[in-house]
Tab-separated table of C-alpha atoms and ligand atoms in Angstrom:
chain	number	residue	atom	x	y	z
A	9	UNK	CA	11.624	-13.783	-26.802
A	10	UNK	CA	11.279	-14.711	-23.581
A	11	UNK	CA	8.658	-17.348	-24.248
A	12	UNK	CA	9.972	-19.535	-21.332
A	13	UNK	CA	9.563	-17.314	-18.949
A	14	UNK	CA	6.536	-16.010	-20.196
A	15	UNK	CA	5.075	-19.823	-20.115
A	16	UNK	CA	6.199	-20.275	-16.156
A	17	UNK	CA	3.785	-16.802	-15.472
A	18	UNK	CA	1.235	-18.197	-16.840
A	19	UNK	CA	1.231	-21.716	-15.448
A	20	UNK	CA	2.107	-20.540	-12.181
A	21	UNK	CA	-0.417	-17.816	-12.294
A	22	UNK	CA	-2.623	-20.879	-12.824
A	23	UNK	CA	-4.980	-19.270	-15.151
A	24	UNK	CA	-6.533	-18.652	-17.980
A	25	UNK	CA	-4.396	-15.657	-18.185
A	26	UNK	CA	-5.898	-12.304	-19.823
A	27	UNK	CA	-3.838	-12.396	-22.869
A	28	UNK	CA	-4.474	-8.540	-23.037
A	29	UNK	CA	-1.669	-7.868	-20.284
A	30	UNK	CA	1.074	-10.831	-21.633
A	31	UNK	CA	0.760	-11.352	-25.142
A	32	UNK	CA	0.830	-8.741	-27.732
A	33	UNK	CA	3.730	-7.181	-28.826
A	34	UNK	CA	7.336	-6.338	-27.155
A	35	UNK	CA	6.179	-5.182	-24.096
A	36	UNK	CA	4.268	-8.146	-23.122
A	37	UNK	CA	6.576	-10.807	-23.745
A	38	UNK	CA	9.624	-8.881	-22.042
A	39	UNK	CA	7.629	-7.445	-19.071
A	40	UNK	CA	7.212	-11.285	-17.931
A	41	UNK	CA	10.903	-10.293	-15.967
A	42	UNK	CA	9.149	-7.527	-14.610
A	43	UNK	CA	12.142	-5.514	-13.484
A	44	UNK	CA	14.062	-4.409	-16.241
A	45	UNK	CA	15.059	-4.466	-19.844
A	46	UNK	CA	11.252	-3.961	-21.706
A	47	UNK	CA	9.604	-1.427	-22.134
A	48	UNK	CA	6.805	-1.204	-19.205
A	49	UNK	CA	5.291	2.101	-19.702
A	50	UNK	CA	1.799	2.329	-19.069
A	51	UNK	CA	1.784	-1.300	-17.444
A	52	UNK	CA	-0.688	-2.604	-14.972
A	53	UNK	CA	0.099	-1.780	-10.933
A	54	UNK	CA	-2.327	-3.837	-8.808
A	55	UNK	CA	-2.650	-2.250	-5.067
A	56	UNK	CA	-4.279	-4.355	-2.719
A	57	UNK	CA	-5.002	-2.178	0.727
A	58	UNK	CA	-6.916	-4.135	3.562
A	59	UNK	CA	-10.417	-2.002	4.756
A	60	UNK	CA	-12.112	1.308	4.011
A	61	UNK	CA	-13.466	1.148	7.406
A	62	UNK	CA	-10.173	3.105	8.447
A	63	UNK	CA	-9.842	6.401	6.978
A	64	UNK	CA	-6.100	6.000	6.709
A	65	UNK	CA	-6.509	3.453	3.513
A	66	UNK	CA	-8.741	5.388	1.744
A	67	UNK	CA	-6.394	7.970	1.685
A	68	UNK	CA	-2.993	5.752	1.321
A	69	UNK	CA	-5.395	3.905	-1.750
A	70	UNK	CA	-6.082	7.175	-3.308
A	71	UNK	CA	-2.534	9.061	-3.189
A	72	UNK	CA	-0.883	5.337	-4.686
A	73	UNK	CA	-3.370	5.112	-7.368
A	74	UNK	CA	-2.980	9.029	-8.205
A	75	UNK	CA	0.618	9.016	-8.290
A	76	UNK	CA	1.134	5.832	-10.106
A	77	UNK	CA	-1.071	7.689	-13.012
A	78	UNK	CA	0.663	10.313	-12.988
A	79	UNK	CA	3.496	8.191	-14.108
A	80	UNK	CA	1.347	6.466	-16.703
A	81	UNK	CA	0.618	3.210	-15.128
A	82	UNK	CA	-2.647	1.614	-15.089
A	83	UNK	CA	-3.642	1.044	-11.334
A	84	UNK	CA	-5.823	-2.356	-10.192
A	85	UNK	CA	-6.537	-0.641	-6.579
A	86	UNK	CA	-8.491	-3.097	-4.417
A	87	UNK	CA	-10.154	-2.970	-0.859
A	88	UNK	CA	-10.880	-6.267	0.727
A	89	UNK	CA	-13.133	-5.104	3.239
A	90	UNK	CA	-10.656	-6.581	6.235
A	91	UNK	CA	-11.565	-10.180	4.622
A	92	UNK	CA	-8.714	-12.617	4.219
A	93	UNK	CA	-9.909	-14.707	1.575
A	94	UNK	CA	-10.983	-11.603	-0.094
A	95	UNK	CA	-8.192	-9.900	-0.190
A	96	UNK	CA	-6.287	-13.255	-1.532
A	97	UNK	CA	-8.521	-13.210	-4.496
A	98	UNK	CA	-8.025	-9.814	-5.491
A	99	UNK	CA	-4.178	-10.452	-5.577
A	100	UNK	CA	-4.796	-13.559	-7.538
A	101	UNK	CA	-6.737	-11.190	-9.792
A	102	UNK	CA	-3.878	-9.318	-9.808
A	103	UNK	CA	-1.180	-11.366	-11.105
A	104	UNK	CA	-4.010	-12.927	-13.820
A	105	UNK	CA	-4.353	-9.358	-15.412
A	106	UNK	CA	-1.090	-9.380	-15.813
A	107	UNK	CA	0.379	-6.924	-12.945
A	108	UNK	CA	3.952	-5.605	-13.186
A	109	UNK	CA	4.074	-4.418	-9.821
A	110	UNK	CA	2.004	-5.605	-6.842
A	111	UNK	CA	1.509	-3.014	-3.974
A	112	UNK	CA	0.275	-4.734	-1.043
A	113	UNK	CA	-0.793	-3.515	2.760
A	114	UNK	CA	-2.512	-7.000	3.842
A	115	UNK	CA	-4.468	-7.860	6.446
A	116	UNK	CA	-2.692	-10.413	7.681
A	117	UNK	CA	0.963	-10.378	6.449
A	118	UNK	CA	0.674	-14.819	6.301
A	119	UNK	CA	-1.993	-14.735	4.370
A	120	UNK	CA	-0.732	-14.328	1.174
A	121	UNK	CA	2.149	-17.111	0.647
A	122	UNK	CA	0.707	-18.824	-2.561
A	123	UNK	CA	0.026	-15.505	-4.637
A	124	UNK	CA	3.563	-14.508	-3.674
A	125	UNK	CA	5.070	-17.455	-5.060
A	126	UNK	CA	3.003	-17.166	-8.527
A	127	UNK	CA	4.207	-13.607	-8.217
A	128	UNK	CA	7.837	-14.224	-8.413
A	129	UNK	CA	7.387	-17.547	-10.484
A	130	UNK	CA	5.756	-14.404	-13.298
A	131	UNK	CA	8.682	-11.859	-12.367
A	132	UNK	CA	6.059	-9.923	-10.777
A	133	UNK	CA	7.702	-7.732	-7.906
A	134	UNK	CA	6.314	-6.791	-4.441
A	135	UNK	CA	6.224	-3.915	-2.243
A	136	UNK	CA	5.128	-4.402	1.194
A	137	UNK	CA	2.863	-1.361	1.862
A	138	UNK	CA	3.390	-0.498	5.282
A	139	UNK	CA	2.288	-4.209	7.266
A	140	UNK	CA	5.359	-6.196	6.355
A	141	UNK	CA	4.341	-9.638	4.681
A	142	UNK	CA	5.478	-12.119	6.089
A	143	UNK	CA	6.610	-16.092	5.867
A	144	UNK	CA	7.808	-15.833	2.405
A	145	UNK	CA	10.938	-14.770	0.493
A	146	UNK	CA	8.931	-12.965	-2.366
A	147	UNK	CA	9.004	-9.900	-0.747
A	148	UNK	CA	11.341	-7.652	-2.937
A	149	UNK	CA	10.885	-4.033	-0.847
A	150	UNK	CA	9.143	-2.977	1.828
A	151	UNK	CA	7.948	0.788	2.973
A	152	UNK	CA	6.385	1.622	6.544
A	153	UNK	CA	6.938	3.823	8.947
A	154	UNK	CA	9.648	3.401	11.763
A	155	UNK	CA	7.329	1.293	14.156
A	156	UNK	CA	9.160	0.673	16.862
A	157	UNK	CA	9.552	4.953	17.208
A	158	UNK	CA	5.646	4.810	16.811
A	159	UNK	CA	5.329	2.851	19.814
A	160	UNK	CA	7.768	4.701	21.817
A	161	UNK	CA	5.911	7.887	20.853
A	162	UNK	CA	2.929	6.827	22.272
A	163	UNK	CA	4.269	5.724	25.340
A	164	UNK	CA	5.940	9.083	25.539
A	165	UNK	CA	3.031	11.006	24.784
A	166	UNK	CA	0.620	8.522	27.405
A	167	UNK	CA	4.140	9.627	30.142
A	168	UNK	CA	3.548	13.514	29.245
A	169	UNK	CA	-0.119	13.581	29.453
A	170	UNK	CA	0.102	11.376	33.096
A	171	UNK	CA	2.217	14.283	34.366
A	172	UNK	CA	5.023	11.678	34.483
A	173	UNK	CA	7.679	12.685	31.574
A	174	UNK	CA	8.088	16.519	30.876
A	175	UNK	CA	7.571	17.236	26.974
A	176	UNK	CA	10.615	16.282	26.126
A	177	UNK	CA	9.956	12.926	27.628
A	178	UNK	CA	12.374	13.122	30.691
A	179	UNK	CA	11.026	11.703	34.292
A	180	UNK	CA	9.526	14.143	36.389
A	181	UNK	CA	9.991	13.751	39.679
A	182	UNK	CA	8.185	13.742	42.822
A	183	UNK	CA	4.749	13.166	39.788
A	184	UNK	CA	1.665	11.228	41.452
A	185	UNK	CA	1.378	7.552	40.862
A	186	UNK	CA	-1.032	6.664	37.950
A	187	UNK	CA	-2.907	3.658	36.865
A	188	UNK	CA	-3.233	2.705	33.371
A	189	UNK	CA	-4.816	0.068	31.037
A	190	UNK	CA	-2.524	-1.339	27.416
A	191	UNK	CA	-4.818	-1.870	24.217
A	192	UNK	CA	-2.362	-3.602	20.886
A	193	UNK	CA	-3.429	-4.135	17.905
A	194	UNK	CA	-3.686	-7.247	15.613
A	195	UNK	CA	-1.906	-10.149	16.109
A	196	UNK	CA	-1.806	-10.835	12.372
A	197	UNK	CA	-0.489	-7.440	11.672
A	198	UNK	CA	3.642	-7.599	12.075
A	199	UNK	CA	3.138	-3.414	13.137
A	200	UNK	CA	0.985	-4.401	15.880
A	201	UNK	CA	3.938	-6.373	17.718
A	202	UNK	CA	6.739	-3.433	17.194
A	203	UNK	CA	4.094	-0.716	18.310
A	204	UNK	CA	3.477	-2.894	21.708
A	205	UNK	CA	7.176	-3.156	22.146
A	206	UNK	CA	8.174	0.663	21.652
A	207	UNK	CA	5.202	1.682	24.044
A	208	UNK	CA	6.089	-1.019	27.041
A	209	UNK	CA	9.934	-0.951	26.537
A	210	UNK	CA	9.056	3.341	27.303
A	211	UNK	CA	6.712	2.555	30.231
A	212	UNK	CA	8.459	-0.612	31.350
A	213	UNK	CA	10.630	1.863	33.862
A	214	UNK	CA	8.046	3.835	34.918
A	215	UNK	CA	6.282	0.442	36.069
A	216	UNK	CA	8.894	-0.734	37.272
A	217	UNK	CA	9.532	1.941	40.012
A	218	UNK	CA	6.136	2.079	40.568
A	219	UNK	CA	5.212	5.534	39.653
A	220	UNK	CA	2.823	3.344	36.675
A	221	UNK	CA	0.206	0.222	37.672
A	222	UNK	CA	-1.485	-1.264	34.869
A	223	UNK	CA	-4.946	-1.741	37.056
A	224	UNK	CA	-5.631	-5.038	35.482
A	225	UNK	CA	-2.561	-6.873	35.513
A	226	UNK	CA	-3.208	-7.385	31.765
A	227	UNK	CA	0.433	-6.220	30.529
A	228	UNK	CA	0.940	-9.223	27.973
A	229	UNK	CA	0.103	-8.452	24.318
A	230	UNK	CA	-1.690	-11.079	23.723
A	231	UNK	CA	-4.174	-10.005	26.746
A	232	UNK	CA	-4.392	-6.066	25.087
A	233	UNK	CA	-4.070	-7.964	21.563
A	234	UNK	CA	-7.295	-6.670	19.192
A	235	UNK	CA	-8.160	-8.626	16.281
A	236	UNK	CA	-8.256	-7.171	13.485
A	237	UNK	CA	-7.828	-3.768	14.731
A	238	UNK	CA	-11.677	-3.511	15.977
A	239	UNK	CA	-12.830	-0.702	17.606
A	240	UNK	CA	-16.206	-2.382	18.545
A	241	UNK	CA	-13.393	-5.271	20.089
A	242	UNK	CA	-11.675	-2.488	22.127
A	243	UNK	CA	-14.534	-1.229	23.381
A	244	UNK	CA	-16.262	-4.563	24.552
A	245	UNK	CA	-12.750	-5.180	26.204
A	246	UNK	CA	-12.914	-1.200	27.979
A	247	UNK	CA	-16.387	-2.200	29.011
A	248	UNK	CA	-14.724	-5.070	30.856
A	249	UNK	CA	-11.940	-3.998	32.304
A	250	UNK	CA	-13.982	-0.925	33.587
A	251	UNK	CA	-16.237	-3.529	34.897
A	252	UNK	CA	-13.365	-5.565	36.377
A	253	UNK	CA	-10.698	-3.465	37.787
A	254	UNK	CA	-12.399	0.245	38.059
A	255	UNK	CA	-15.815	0.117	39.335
A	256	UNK	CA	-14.634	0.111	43.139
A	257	UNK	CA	-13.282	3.663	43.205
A	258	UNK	CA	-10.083	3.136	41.377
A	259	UNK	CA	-9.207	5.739	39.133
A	260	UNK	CA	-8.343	5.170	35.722
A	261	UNK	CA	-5.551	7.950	34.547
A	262	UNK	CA	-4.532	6.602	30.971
A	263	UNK	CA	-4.858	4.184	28.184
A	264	UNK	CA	-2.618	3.274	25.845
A	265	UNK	CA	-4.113	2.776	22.294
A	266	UNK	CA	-2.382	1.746	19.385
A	267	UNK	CA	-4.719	3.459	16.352
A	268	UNK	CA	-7.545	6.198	16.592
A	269	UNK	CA	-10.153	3.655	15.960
A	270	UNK	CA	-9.119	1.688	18.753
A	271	UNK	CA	-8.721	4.750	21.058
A	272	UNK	CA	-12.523	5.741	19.835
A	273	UNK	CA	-13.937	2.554	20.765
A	274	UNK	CA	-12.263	2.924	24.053
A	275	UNK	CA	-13.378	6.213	24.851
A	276	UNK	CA	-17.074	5.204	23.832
A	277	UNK	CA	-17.035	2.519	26.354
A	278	UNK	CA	-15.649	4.852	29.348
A	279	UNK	CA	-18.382	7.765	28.548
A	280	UNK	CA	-20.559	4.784	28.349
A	281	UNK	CA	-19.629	4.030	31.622
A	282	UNK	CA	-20.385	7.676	32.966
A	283	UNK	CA	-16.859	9.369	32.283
A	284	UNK	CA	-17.395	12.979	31.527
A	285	UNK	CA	-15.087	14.780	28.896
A	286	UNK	CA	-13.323	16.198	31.775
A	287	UNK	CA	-12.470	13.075	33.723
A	288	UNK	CA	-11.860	10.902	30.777
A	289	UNK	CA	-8.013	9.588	30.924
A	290	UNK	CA	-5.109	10.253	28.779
A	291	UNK	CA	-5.779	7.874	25.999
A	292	UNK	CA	-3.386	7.706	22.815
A	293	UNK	CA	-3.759	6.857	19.559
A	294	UNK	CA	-2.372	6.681	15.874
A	295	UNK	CA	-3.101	7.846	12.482
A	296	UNK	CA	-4.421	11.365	13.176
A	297	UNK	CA	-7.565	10.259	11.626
A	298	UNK	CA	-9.906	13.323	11.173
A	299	UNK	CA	-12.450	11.894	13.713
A	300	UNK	CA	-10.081	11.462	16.549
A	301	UNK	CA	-8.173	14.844	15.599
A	302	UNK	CA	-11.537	16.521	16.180
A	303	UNK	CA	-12.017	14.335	19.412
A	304	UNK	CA	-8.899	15.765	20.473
A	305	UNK	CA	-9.481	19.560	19.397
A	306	UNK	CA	-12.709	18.616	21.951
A	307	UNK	CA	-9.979	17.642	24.960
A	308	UNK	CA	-11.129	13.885	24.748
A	309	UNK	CA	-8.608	11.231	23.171
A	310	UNK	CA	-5.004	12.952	24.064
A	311	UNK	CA	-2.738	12.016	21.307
A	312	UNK	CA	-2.126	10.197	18.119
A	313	UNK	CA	0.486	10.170	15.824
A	314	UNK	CA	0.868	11.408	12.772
A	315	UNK	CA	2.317	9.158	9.591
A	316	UNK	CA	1.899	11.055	6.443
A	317	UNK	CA	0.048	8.632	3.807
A	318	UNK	CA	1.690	11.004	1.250
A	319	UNK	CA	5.106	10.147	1.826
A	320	UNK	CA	4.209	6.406	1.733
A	321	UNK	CA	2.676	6.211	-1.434
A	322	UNK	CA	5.162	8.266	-3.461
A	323	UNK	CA	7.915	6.015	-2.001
A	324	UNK	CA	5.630	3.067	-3.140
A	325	UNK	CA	5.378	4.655	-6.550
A	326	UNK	CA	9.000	5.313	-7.112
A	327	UNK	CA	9.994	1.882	-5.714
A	328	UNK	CA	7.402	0.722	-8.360
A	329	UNK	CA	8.990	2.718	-11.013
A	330	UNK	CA	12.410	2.205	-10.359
A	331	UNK	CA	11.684	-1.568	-10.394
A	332	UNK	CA	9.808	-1.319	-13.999
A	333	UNK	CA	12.918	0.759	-15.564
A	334	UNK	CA	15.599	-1.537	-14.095
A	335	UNK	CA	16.960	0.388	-11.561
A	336	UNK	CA	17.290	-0.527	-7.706
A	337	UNK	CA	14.872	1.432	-5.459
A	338	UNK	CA	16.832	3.075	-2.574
A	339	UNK	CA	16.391	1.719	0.903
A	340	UNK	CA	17.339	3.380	4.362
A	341	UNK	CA	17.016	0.105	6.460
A	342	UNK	CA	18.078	-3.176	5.597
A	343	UNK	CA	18.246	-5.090	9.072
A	344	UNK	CA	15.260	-4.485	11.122
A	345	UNK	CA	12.140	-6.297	8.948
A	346	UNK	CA	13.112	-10.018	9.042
A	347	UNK	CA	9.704	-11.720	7.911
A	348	UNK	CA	10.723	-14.571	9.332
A	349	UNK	CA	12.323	-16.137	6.273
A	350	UNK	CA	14.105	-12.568	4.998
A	351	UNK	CA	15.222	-9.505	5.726
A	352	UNK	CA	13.205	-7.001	3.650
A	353	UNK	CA	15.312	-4.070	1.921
A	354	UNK	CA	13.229	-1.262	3.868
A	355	UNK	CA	12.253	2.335	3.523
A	356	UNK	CA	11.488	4.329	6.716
A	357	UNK	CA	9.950	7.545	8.007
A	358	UNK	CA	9.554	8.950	10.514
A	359	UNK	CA	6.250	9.575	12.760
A	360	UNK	CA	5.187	12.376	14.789
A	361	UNK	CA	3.446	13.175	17.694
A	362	UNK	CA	0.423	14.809	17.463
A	363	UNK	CA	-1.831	16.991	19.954
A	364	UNK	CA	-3.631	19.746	20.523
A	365	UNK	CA	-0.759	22.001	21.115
A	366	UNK	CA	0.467	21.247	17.169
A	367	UNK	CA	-1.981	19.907	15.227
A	368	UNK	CA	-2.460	22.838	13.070
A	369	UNK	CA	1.091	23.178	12.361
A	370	UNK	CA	1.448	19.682	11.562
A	371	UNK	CA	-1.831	18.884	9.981
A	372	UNK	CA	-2.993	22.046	8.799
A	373	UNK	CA	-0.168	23.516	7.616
A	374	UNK	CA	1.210	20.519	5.600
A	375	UNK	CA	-1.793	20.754	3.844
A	376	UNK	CA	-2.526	16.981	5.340
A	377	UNK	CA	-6.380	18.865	6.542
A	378	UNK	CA	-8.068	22.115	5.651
A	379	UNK	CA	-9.568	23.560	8.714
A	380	UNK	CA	-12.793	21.869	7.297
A	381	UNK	CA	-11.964	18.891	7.617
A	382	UNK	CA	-11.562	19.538	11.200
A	383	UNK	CA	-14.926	20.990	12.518
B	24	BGC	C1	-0.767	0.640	10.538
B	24	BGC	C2	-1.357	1.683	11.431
B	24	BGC	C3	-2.846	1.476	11.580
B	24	BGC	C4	-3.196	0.042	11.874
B	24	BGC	C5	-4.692	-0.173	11.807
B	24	BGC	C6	-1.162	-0.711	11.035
B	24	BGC	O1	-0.593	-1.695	10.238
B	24	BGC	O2	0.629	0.782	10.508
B	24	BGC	O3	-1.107	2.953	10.880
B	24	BGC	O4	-3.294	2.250	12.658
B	24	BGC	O5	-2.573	-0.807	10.967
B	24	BGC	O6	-5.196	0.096	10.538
């Protein structure tokens, strides 16, 4: 049954496809929908995640894969080393070996147009892992954090550590003046865009009265934009803003980062530049990777927040298994992700705020890090 269909995955696929994953029995031929009716136990999951450079994938690569086993699935999990064309190969791959389900955190949410449409064209369904893709309609479900809140937490948390917002993030007044400096992140990454726009839409008031300069004038996001997420980038750019703006005697009180790796390039380039531990600013950050939770256990980097990679991948994996036994994955937001040709059905959480006030309540006692981890 089913050969039609069956016939338009493969010549869309374009390939020579592995017969092993759509021929042979039942399951094959009725899996070619993908999303219902056959049987798809024990069917192939391909999950394509961008870099291991980032300690965040690793683990977002490992707790997919492991929960996805321990439903039975076979998992395809792929890194692409931050390369585009790498990554499209590996979800070409993908769809050849005859993927159900395609789990995919790209590295640049365009990038990746053609493989969706030989997706959908083989009833193959995809889940946008956390960076929504973007530019096509064959994005079925999407699962992130709420990253608009991320950016407003680390506006609030760059506020609290100026002196300028109290903890709860109310205006404090009579506070000093301070002078900052905005880092984003990629400008291929939809995330980086929301993150910019929760920060400055915090800080935008703050500026505005004048209780916040940003030293450089640099407030667009496309001047504090960082390719591909690259701390060496960030720090080059520290280096010359530090070179720029603060080498006169102006004092540099904050920096807004986007991710840890960003905030540990920039705080390489200011100790480069002489700053002791003491008189580095408030920088923020994202991710609570281990190196900058140590980093701020050691009173350098100030912040970062916390998005459980836990939570992520077992909503990825029951998306994933409620599409292979027909039933419609639940969603808590269904307006905010338009990729520019669709709104994606969404699933949220929520992100958290992490310093070194809490981080062994949040970190430690989740179970996220053993104290280990940490030293
Ligand atoms: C993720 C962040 C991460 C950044 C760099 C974004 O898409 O949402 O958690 O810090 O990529 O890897």
């Amino acid at each position: 049954m089913n050969k039609k269909k069956l016939l338009v995955g493969i010549v869309a696929a374009g390939l020579a496809v592995s017969l092993a994953g759509c021929a042979g029995g039942g399951r094959g031929a009725d899996s070619g929908s993908g999303d219902s009716g056959g049987d798809n136990s024990g069917a192939l999951i391909g999950v394509a995640m961008p870099t291991k450079v980032s300690e965040r994938w690793i683990k977002d690569g490992d707790a997919v894969k492991s929960a996805l086993e321990k439903k039975g699935y076979k998992v395809d999990l792929e890194y692409a080393d931050n390369k585009i064309p790498q990554q499209v190969q590996q979800v070409s791959n993908m769809i050849t070996k005859g993927a159900k389900v395609l789990i995919v955190a790209s590295i640049d949410g365009g990038s990746l147009s053609d493989q969706l449409d030989s997706a959908a064209a083989a009833g193959i369904k995809v889940i946008s892992y956390d960076r929504l893709l973007t530019g096509n309609e064959n994005v079925d479900y999407y699962v992130s954090f709420d990253n608009y809140k991320v950016g407003v937490d680390q506006g609030t948390s760059l506020l609290t550590g100026l002196g300028l917002a109290d903890a709860d993030g109310a205006k404090v007044d009579g506070a000093e003046p301070k002078t900052i400096e905005v880092f984003a992140g990629s400008p291929d990454d939809n995330n980086a865009q929301f993150f910019f726009n929760g920060a400055m839409d915090t800080l935008k008031p703050y500026i505005e009265d004048g209780s916040l300069t940003i030293g450089s004038g640099q407030d667009q996001f496309t001047q504090a934009a960082t390719q591909q997420w690259d701390p060496a980038t960030a720090k080059a750019r520290m280096q010359n803003l530090v070179a720029s703006t603060y080498s006169g005697g102006t004092k540099l009180d904050g920096v807004l980062s986007p991710y840890d790796g960003i905030s540990i390039g920039i705080i390489s380039a200011l100790e480069g530049a002489g700053y002791s531990d003491d008189a580095l600013p408030i920088v923020t950050g994202q991710d609570a990777e281990a190196a900058s939770v140590k980093s701020i256990i050691a009173g350098q980097q100030y912040s970062t927040i916390y998005k459980d990679t836990r939570q992520l991948a077992d909503q990825s994996v029951v998306m994933a298994d409620d599409i292979l036994n027909g039933k419609t994955p639940e969603t808590n937001d269904d307006k905010t992700y338009d990729n520019k040709v669709k709104v994606v059905p969404t699933y949220l959480f929520q992100p958290v705020t992490v310093t070194k006030d809490n981080y062994k309540e949040v970190l430690i006692d989740s179970g996220y890090y053993t104290e280990a981890d940490l030293k």
